[in-house]
mmCIF file with all atom_site columns, C-alpha atoms in Angstrom:
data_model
loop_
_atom_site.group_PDB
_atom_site.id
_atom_site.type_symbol
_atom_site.label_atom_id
_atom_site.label_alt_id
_atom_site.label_comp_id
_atom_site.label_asym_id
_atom_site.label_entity_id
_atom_site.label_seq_id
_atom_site.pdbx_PDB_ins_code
_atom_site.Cartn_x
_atom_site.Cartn_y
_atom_site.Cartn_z
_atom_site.occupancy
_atom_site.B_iso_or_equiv
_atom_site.pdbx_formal_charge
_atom_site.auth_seq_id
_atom_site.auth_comp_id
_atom_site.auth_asym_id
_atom_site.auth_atom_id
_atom_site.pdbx_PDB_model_num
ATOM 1   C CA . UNK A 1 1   ? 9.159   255.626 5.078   1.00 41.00 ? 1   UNK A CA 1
ATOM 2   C CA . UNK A 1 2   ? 7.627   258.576 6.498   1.00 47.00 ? 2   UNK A CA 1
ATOM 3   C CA . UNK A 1 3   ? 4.000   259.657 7.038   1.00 50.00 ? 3   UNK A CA 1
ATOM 4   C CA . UNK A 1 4   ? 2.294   261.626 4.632   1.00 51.00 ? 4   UNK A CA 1
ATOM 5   C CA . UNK A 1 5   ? 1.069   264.916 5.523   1.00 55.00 ? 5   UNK A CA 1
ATOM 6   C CA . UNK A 1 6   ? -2.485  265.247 7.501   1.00 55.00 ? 6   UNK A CA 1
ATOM 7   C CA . UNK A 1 7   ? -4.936  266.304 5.301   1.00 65.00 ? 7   UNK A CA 1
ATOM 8   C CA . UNK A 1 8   ? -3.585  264.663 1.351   1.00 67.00 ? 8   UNK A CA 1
ATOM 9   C CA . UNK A 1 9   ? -5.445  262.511 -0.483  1.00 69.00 ? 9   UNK A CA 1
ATOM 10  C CA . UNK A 1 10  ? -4.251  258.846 0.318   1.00 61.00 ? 10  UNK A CA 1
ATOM 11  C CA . UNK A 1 11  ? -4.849  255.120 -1.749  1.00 52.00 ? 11  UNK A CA 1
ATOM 12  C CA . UNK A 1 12  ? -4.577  251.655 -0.093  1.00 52.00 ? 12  UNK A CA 1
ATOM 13  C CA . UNK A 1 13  ? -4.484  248.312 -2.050  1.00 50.00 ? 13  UNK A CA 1
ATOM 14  C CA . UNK A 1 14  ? -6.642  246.039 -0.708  1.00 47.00 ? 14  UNK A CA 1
ATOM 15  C CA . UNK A 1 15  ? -7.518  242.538 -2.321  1.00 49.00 ? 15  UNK A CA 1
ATOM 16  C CA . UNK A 1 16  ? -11.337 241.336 -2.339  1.00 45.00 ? 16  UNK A CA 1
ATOM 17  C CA . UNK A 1 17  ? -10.796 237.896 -0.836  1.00 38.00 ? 17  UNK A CA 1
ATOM 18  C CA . UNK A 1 18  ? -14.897 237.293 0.389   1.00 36.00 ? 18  UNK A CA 1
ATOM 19  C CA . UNK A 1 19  ? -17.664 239.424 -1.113  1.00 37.00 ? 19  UNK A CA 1
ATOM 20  C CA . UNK A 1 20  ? -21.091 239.514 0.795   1.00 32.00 ? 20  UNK A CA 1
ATOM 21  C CA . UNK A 1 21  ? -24.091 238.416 -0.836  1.00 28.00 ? 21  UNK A CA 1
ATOM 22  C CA . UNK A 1 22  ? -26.387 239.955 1.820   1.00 29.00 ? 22  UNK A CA 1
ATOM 23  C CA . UNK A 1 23  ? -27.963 243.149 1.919   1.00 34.00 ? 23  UNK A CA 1
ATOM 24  C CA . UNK A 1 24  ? -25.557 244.746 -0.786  1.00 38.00 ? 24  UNK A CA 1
ATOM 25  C CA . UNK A 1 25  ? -22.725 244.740 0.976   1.00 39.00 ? 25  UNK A CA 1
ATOM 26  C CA . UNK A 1 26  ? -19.019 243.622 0.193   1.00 38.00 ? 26  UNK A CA 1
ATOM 27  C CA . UNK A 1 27  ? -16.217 242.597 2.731   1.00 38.00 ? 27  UNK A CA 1
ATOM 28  C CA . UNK A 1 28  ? -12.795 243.024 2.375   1.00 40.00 ? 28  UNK A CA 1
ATOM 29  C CA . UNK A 1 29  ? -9.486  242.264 4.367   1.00 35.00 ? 29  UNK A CA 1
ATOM 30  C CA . UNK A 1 30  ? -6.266  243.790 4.205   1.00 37.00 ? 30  UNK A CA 1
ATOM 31  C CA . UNK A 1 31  ? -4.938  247.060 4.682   1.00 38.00 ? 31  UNK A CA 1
ATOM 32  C CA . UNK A 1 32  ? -7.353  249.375 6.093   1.00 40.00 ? 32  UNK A CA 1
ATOM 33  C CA . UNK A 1 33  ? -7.932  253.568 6.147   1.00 44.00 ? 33  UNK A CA 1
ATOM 34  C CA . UNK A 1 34  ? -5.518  253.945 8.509   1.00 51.00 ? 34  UNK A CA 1
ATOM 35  C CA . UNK A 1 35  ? -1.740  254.485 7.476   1.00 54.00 ? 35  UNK A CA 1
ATOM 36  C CA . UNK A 1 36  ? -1.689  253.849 3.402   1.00 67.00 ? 36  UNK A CA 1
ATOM 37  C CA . UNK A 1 37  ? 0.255   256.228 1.188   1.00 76.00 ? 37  UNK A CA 1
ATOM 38  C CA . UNK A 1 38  ? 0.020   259.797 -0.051  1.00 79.00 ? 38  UNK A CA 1
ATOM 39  C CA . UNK A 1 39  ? -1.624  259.739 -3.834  1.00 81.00 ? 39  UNK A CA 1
ATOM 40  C CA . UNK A 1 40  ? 0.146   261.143 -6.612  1.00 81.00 ? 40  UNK A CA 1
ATOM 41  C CA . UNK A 1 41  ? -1.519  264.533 -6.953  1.00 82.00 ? 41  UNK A CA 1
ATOM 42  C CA . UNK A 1 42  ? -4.557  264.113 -8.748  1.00 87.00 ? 42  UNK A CA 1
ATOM 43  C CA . UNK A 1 43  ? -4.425  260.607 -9.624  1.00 87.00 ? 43  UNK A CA 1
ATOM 44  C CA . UNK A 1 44  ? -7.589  260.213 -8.708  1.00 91.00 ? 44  UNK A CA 1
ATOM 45  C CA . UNK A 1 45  ? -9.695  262.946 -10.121 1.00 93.00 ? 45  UNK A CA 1
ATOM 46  C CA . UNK A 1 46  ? -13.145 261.370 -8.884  1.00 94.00 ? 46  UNK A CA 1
ATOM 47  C CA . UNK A 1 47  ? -12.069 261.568 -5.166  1.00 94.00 ? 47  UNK A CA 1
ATOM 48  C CA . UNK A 1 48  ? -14.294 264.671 -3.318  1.00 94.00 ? 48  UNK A CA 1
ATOM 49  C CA . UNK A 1 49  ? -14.653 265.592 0.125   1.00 93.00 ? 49  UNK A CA 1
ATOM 50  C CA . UNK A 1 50  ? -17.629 266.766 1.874   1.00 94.00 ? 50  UNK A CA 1
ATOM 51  C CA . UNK A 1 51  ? -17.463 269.776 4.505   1.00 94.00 ? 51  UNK A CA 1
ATOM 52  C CA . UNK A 1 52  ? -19.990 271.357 6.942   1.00 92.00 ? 52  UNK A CA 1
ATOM 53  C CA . UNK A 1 53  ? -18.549 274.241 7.088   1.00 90.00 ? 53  UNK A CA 1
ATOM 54  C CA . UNK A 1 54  ? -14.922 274.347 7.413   1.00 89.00 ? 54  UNK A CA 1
ATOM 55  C CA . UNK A 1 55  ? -15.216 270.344 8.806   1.00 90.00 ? 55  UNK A CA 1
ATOM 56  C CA . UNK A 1 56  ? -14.588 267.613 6.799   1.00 91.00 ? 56  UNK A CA 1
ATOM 57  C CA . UNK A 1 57  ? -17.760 265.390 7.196   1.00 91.00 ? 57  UNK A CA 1
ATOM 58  C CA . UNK A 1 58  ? -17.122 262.202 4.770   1.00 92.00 ? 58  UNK A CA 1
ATOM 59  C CA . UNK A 1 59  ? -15.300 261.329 1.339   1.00 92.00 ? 59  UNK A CA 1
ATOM 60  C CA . UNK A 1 60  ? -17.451 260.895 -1.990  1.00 95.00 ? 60  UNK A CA 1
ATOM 61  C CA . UNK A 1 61  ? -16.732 259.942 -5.524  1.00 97.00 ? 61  UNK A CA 1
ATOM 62  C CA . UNK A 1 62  ? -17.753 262.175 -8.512  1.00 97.00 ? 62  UNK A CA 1
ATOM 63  C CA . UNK A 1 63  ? -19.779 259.932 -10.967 1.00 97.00 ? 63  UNK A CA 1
ATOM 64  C CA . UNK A 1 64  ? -21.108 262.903 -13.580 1.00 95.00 ? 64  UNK A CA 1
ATOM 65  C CA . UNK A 1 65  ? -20.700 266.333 -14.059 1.00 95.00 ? 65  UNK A CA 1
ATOM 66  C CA . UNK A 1 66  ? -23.648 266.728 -11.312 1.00 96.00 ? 66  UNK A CA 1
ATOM 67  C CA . UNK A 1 67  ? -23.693 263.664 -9.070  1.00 97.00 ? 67  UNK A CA 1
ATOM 68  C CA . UNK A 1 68  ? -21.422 262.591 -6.314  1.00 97.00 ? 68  UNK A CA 1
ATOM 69  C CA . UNK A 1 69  ? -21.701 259.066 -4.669  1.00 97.00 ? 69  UNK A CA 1
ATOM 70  C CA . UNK A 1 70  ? -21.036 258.782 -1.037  1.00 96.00 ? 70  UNK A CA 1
ATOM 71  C CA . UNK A 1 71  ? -22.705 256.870 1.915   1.00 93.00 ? 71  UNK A CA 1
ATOM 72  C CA . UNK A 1 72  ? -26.049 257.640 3.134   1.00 94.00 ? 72  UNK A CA 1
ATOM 73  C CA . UNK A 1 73  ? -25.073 257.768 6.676   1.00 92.00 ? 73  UNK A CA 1
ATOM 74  C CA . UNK A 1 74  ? -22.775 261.171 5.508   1.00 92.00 ? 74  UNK A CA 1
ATOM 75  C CA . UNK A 1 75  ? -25.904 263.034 4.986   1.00 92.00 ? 75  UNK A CA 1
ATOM 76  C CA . UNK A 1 76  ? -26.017 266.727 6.486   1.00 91.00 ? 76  UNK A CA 1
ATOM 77  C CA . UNK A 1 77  ? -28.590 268.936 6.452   1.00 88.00 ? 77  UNK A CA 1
ATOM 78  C CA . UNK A 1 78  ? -26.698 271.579 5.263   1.00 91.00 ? 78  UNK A CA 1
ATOM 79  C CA . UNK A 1 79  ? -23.017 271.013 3.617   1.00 93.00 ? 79  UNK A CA 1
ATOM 80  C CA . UNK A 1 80  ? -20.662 271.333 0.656   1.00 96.00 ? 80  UNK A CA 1
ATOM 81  C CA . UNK A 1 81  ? -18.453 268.851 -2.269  1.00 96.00 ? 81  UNK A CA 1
ATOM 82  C CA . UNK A 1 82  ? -15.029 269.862 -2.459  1.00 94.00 ? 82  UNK A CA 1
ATOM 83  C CA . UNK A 1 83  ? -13.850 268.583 -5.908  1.00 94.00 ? 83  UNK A CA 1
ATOM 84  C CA . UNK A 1 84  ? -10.149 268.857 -7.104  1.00 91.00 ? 84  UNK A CA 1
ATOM 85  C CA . UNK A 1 85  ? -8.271  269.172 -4.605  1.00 88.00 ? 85  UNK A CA 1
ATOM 86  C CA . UNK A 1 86  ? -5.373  266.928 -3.049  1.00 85.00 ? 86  UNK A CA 1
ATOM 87  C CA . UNK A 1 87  ? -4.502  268.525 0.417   1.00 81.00 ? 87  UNK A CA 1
ATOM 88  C CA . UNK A 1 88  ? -7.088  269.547 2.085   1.00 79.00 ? 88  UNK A CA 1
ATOM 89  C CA . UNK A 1 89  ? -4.198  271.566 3.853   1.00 79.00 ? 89  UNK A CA 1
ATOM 90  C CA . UNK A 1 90  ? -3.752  273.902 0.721   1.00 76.00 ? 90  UNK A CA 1
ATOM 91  C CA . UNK A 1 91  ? -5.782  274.969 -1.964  1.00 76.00 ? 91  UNK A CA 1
ATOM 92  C CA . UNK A 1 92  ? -5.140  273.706 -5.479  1.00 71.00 ? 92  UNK A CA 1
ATOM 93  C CA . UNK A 1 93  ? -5.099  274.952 -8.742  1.00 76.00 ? 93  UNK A CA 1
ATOM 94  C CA . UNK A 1 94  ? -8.401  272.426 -9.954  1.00 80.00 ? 94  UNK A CA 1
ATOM 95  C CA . UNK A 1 95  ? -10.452 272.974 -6.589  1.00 89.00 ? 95  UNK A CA 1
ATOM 96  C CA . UNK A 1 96  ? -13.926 273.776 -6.998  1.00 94.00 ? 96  UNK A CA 1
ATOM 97  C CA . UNK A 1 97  ? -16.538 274.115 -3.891  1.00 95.00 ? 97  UNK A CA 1
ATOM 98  C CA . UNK A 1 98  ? -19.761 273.658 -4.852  1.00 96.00 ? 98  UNK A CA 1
ATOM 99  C CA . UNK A 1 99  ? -22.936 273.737 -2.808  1.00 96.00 ? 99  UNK A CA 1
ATOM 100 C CA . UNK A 1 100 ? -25.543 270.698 -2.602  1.00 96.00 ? 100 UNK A CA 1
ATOM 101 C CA . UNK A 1 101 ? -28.726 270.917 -3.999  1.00 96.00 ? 101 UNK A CA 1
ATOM 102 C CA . UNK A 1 102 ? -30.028 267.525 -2.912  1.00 95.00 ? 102 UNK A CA 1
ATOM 103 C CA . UNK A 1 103 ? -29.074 264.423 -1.197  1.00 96.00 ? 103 UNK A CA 1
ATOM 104 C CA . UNK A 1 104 ? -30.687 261.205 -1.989  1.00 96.00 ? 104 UNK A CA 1
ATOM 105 C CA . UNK A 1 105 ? -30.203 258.308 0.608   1.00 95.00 ? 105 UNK A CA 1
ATOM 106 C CA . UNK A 1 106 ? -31.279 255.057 -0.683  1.00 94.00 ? 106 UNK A CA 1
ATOM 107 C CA . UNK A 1 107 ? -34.818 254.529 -0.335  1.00 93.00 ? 107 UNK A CA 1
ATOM 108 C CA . UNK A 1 108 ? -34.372 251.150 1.761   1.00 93.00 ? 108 UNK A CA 1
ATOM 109 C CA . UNK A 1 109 ? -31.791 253.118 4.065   1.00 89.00 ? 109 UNK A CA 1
ATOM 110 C CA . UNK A 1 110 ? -32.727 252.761 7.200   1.00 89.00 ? 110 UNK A CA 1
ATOM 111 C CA . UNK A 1 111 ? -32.212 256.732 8.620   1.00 84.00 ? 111 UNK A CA 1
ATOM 112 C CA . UNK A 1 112 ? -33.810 255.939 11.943  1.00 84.00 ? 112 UNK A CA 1
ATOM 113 C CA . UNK A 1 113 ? -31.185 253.026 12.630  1.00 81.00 ? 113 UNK A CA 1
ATOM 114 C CA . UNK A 1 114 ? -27.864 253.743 13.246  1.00 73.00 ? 114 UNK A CA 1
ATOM 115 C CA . UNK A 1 115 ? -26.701 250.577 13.727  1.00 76.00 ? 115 UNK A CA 1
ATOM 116 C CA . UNK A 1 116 ? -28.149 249.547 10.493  1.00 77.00 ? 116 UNK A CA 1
ATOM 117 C CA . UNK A 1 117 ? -25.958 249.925 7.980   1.00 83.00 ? 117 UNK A CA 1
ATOM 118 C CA . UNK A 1 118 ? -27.694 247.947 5.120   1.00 88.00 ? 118 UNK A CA 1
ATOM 119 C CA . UNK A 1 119 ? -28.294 249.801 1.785   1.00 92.00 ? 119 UNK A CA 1
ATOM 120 C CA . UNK A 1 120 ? -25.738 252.767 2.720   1.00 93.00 ? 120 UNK A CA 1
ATOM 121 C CA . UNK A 1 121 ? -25.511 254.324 0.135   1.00 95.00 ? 121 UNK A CA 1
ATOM 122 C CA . UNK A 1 122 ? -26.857 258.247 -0.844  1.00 96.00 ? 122 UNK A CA 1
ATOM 123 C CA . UNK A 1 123 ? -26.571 260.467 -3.957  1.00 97.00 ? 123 UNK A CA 1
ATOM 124 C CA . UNK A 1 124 ? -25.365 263.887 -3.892  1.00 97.00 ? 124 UNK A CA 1
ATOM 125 C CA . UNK A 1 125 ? -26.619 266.350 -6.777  1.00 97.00 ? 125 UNK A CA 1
ATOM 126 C CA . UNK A 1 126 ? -24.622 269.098 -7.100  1.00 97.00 ? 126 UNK A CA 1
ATOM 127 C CA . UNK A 1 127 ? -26.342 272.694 -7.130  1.00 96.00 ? 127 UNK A CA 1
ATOM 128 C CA . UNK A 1 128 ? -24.077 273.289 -10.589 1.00 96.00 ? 128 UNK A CA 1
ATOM 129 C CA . UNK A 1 129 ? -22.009 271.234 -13.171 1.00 96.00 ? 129 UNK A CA 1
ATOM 130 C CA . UNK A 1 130 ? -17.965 270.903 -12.038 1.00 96.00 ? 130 UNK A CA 1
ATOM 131 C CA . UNK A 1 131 ? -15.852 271.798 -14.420 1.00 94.00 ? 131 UNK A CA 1
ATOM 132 C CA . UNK A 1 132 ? -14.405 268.977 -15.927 1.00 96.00 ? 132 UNK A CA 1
ATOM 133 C CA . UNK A 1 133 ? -11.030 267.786 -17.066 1.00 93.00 ? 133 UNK A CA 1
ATOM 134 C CA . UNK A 1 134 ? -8.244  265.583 -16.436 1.00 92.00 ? 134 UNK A CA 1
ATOM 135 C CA . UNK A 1 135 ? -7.706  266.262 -12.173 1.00 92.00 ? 135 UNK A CA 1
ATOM 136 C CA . UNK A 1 136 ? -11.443 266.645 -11.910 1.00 95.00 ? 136 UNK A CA 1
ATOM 137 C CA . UNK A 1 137 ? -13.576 263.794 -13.963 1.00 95.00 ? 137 UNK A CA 1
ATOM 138 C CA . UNK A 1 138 ? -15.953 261.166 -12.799 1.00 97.00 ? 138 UNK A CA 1
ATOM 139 C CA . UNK A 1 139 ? -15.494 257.772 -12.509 1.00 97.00 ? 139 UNK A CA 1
ATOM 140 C CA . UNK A 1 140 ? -17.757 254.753 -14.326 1.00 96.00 ? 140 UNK A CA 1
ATOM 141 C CA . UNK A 1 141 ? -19.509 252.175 -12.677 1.00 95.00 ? 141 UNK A CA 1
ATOM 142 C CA . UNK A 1 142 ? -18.201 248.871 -12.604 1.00 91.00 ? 142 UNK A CA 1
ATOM 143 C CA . UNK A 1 143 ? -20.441 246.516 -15.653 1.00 90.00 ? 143 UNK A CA 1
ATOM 144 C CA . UNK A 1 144 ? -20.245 243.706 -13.365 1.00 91.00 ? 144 UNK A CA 1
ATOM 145 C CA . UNK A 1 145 ? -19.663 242.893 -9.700  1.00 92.00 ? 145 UNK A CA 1
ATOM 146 C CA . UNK A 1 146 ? -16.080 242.230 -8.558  1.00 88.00 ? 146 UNK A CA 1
ATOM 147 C CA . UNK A 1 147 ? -14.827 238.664 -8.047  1.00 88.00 ? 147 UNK A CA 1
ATOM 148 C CA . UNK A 1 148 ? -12.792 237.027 -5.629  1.00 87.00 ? 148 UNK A CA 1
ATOM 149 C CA . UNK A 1 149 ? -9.179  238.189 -5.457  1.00 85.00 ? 149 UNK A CA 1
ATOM 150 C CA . UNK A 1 150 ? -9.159  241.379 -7.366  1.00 87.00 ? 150 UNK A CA 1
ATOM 151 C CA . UNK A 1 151 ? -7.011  243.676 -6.689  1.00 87.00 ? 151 UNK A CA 1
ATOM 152 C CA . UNK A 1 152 ? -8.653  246.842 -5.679  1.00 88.00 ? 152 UNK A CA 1
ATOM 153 C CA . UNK A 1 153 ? -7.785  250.382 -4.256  1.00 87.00 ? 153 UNK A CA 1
ATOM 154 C CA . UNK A 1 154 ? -9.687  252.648 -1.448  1.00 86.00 ? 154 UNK A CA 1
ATOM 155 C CA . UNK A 1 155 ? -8.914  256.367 -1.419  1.00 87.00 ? 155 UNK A CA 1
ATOM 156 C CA . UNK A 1 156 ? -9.670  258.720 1.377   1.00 85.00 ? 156 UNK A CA 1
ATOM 157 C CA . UNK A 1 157 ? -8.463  261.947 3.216   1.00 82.00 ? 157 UNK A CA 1
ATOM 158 C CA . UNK A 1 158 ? -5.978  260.276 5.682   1.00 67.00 ? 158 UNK A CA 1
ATOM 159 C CA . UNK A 1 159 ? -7.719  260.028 8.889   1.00 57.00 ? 159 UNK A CA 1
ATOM 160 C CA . UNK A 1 160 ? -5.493  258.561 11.715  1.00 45.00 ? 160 UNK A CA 1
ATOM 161 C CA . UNK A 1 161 ? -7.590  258.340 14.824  1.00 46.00 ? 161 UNK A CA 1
ATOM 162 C CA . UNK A 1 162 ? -10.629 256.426 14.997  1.00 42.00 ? 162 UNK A CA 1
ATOM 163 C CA . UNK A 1 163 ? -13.635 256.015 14.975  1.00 41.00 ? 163 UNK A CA 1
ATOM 164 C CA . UNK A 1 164 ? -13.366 258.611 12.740  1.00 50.00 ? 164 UNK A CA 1
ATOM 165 C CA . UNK A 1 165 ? -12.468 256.753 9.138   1.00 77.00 ? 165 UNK A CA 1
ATOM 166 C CA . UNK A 1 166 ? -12.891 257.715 5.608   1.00 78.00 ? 166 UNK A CA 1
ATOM 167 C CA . UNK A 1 167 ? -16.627 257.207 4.709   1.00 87.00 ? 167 UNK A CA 1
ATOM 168 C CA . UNK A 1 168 ? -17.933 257.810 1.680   1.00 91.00 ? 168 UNK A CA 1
ATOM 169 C CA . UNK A 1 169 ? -14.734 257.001 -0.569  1.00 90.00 ? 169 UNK A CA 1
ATOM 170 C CA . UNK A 1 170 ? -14.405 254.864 -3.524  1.00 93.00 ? 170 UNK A CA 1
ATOM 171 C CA . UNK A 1 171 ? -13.204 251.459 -3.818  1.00 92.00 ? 171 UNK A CA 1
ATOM 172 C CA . UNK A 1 172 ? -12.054 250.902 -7.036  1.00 94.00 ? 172 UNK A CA 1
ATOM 173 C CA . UNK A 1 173 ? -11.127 248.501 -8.748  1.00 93.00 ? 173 UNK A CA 1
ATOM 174 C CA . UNK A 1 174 ? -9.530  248.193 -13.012 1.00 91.00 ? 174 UNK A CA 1
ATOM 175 C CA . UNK A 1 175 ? -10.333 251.544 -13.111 1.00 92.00 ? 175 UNK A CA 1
ATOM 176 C CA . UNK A 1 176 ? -14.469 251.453 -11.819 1.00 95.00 ? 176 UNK A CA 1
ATOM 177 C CA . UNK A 1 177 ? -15.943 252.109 -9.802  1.00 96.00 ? 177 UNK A CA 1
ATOM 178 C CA . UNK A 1 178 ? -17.163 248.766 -7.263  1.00 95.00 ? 178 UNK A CA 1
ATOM 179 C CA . UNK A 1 179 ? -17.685 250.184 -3.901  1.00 93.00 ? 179 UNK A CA 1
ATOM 180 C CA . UNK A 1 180 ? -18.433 252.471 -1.186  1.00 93.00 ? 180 UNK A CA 1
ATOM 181 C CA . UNK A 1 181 ? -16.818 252.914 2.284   1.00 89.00 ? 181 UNK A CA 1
ATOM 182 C CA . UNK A 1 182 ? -19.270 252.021 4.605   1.00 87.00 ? 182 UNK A CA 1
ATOM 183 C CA . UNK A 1 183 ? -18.495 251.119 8.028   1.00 76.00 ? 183 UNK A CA 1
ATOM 184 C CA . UNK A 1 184 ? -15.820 248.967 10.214  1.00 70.00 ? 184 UNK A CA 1
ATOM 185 C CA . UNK A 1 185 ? -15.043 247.885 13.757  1.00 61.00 ? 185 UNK A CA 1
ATOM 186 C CA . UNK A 1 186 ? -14.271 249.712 16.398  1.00 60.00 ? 186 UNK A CA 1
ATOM 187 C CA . UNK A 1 187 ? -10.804 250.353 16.385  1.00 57.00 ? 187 UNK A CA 1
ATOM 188 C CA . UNK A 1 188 ? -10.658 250.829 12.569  1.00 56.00 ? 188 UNK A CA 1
ATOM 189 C CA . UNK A 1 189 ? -7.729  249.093 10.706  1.00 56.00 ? 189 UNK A CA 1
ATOM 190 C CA . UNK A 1 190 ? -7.659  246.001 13.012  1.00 61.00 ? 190 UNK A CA 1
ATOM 191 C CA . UNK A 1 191 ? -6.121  243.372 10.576  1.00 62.00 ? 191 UNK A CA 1
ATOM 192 C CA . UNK A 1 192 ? -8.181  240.728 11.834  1.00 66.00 ? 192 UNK A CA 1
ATOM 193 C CA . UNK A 1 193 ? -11.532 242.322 10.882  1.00 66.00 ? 193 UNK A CA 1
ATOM 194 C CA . UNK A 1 194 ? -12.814 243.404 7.619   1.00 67.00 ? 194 UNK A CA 1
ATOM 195 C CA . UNK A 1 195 ? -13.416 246.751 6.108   1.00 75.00 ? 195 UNK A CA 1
ATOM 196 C CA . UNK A 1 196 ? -17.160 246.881 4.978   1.00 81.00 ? 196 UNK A CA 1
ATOM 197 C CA . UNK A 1 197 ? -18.071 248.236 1.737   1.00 85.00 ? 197 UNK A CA 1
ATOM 198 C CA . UNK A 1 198 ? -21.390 249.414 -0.222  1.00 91.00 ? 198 UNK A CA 1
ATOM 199 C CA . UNK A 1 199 ? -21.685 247.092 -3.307  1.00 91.00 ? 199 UNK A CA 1
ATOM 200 C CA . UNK A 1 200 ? -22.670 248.908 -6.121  1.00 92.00 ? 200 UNK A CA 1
ATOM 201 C CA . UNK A 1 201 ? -22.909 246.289 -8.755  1.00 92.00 ? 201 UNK A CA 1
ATOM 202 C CA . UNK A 1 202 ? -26.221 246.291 -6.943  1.00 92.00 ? 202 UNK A CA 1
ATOM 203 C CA . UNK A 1 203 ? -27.753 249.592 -7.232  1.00 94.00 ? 203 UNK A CA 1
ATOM 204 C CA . UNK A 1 204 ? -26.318 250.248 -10.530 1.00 93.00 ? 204 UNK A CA 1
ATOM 205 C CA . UNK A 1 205 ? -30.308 250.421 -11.685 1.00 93.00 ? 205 UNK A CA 1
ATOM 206 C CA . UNK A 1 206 ? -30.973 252.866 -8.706  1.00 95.00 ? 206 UNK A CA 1
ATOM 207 C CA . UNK A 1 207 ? -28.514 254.848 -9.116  1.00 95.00 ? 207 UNK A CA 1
ATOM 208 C CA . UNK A 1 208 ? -28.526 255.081 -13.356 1.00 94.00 ? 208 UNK A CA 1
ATOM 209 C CA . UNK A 1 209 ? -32.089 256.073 -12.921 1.00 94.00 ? 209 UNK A CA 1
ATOM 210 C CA . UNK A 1 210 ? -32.001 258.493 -10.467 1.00 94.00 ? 210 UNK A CA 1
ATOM 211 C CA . UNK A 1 211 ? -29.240 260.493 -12.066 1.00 93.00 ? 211 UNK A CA 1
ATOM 212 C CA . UNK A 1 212 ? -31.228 260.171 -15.653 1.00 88.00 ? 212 UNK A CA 1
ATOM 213 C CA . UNK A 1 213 ? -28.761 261.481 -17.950 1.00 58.00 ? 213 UNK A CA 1
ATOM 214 C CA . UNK A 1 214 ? -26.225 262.996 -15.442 1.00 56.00 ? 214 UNK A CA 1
ATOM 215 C CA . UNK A 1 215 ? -26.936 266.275 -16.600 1.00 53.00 ? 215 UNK A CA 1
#
């Protein structure tokens, strides 16, 4: 089979087989970021990309009309949500750019530590609404936390090389949202050491409140 191009949105399947009950964080093994497969355009319509510029900084996950999920340690002082789009590589009929207004890291994130990567998780509101419909339209939050075995998928942007991996992403699993990318060894995609994700069965409270009625 061949690669997919650089740059299109890519799924792996992954299987939670050990889920953390420290500091909000869940562990998975199997396939990693690297390799994967190219999505079926659009397939998943919550998956965003954030840019500095013309850089791609970090994946996110659209969870209301306003509000992107992503992890804290993505935050920029200045950057953009790319919504919509499939290749970054070409622009698509659905893709929308839209400007942050405000990011919100977690208030136990630890900013100052970046080798602390408990609570890594950060809220992106939008400076407008996107415009919504069936290749751009957020995702729900999982009711419950995920159990052992389930099988569950992580989208991202492709990246090959490491340390550079796909941040920021959803990990989804029946169709919620359960988790964040948040951080993995160094090599990434090592098959005997486990991609770390932000539990959000967790912070479901935080994160309800603080986007109020998603407006």
């Amino acid at each position: 089979m061949g690669h997919p191009p650089p740059g299109a949105a890519r799924t792996w399947i992954i299987l939670l087989l050990l889920l953390g009950a420290w500091a909000g964080l869940s562990r998975a093994q199997g396939s990693k970021v690297l390799s994967g497969q190219e999505c079926y355009p659009h397939s998943q319509p919550w998956q965003t990309a954030l840019f500095q510029g013309e850089r791609l900084i970090c994946g996110g996950v659209l969870v209301g009309a306003k509000w992107v999920l992503t992890a804290a340690h993505c935050k920029k002082s200045k950057y953009t949500v790319r919504l919509g789009d499939h290749s970054l590589e070409s622009k698509d009929e659905p893709e929308q750019e839209i400007a942050v207004a405000r990011s919100i890291q977690h208030p136990c994130y630890n900013s100052s530590n970046p080798e602390d990567h408990n609570h890594d998780l950060m809220l992106i509101e939008l400076r407008h609404r996107a415009s919504l419909g069936s290749k751009v339209k957020p995702i729900n939050l999982a009711p419950q936390c995920a159990y052992v075995g389930q099988k569950c998928t992580i989208s991202g942007w492709g990246t090959v090389t490491s340390p550079r991996g796909d941040s920021g992403g959803p990990l989804v699993c029946d169709e919620v949202l359960q988790g964040i990318t948040s951080w993995g060894s160094d090599p990434c995609g090592r098959p005997d050491r486990p991609g770390v994700y932000t539990n959000l069965c967790r912070y479901t409270e935080w994160v309800e409140k603080t986007m109020g009625n998603r407006d």
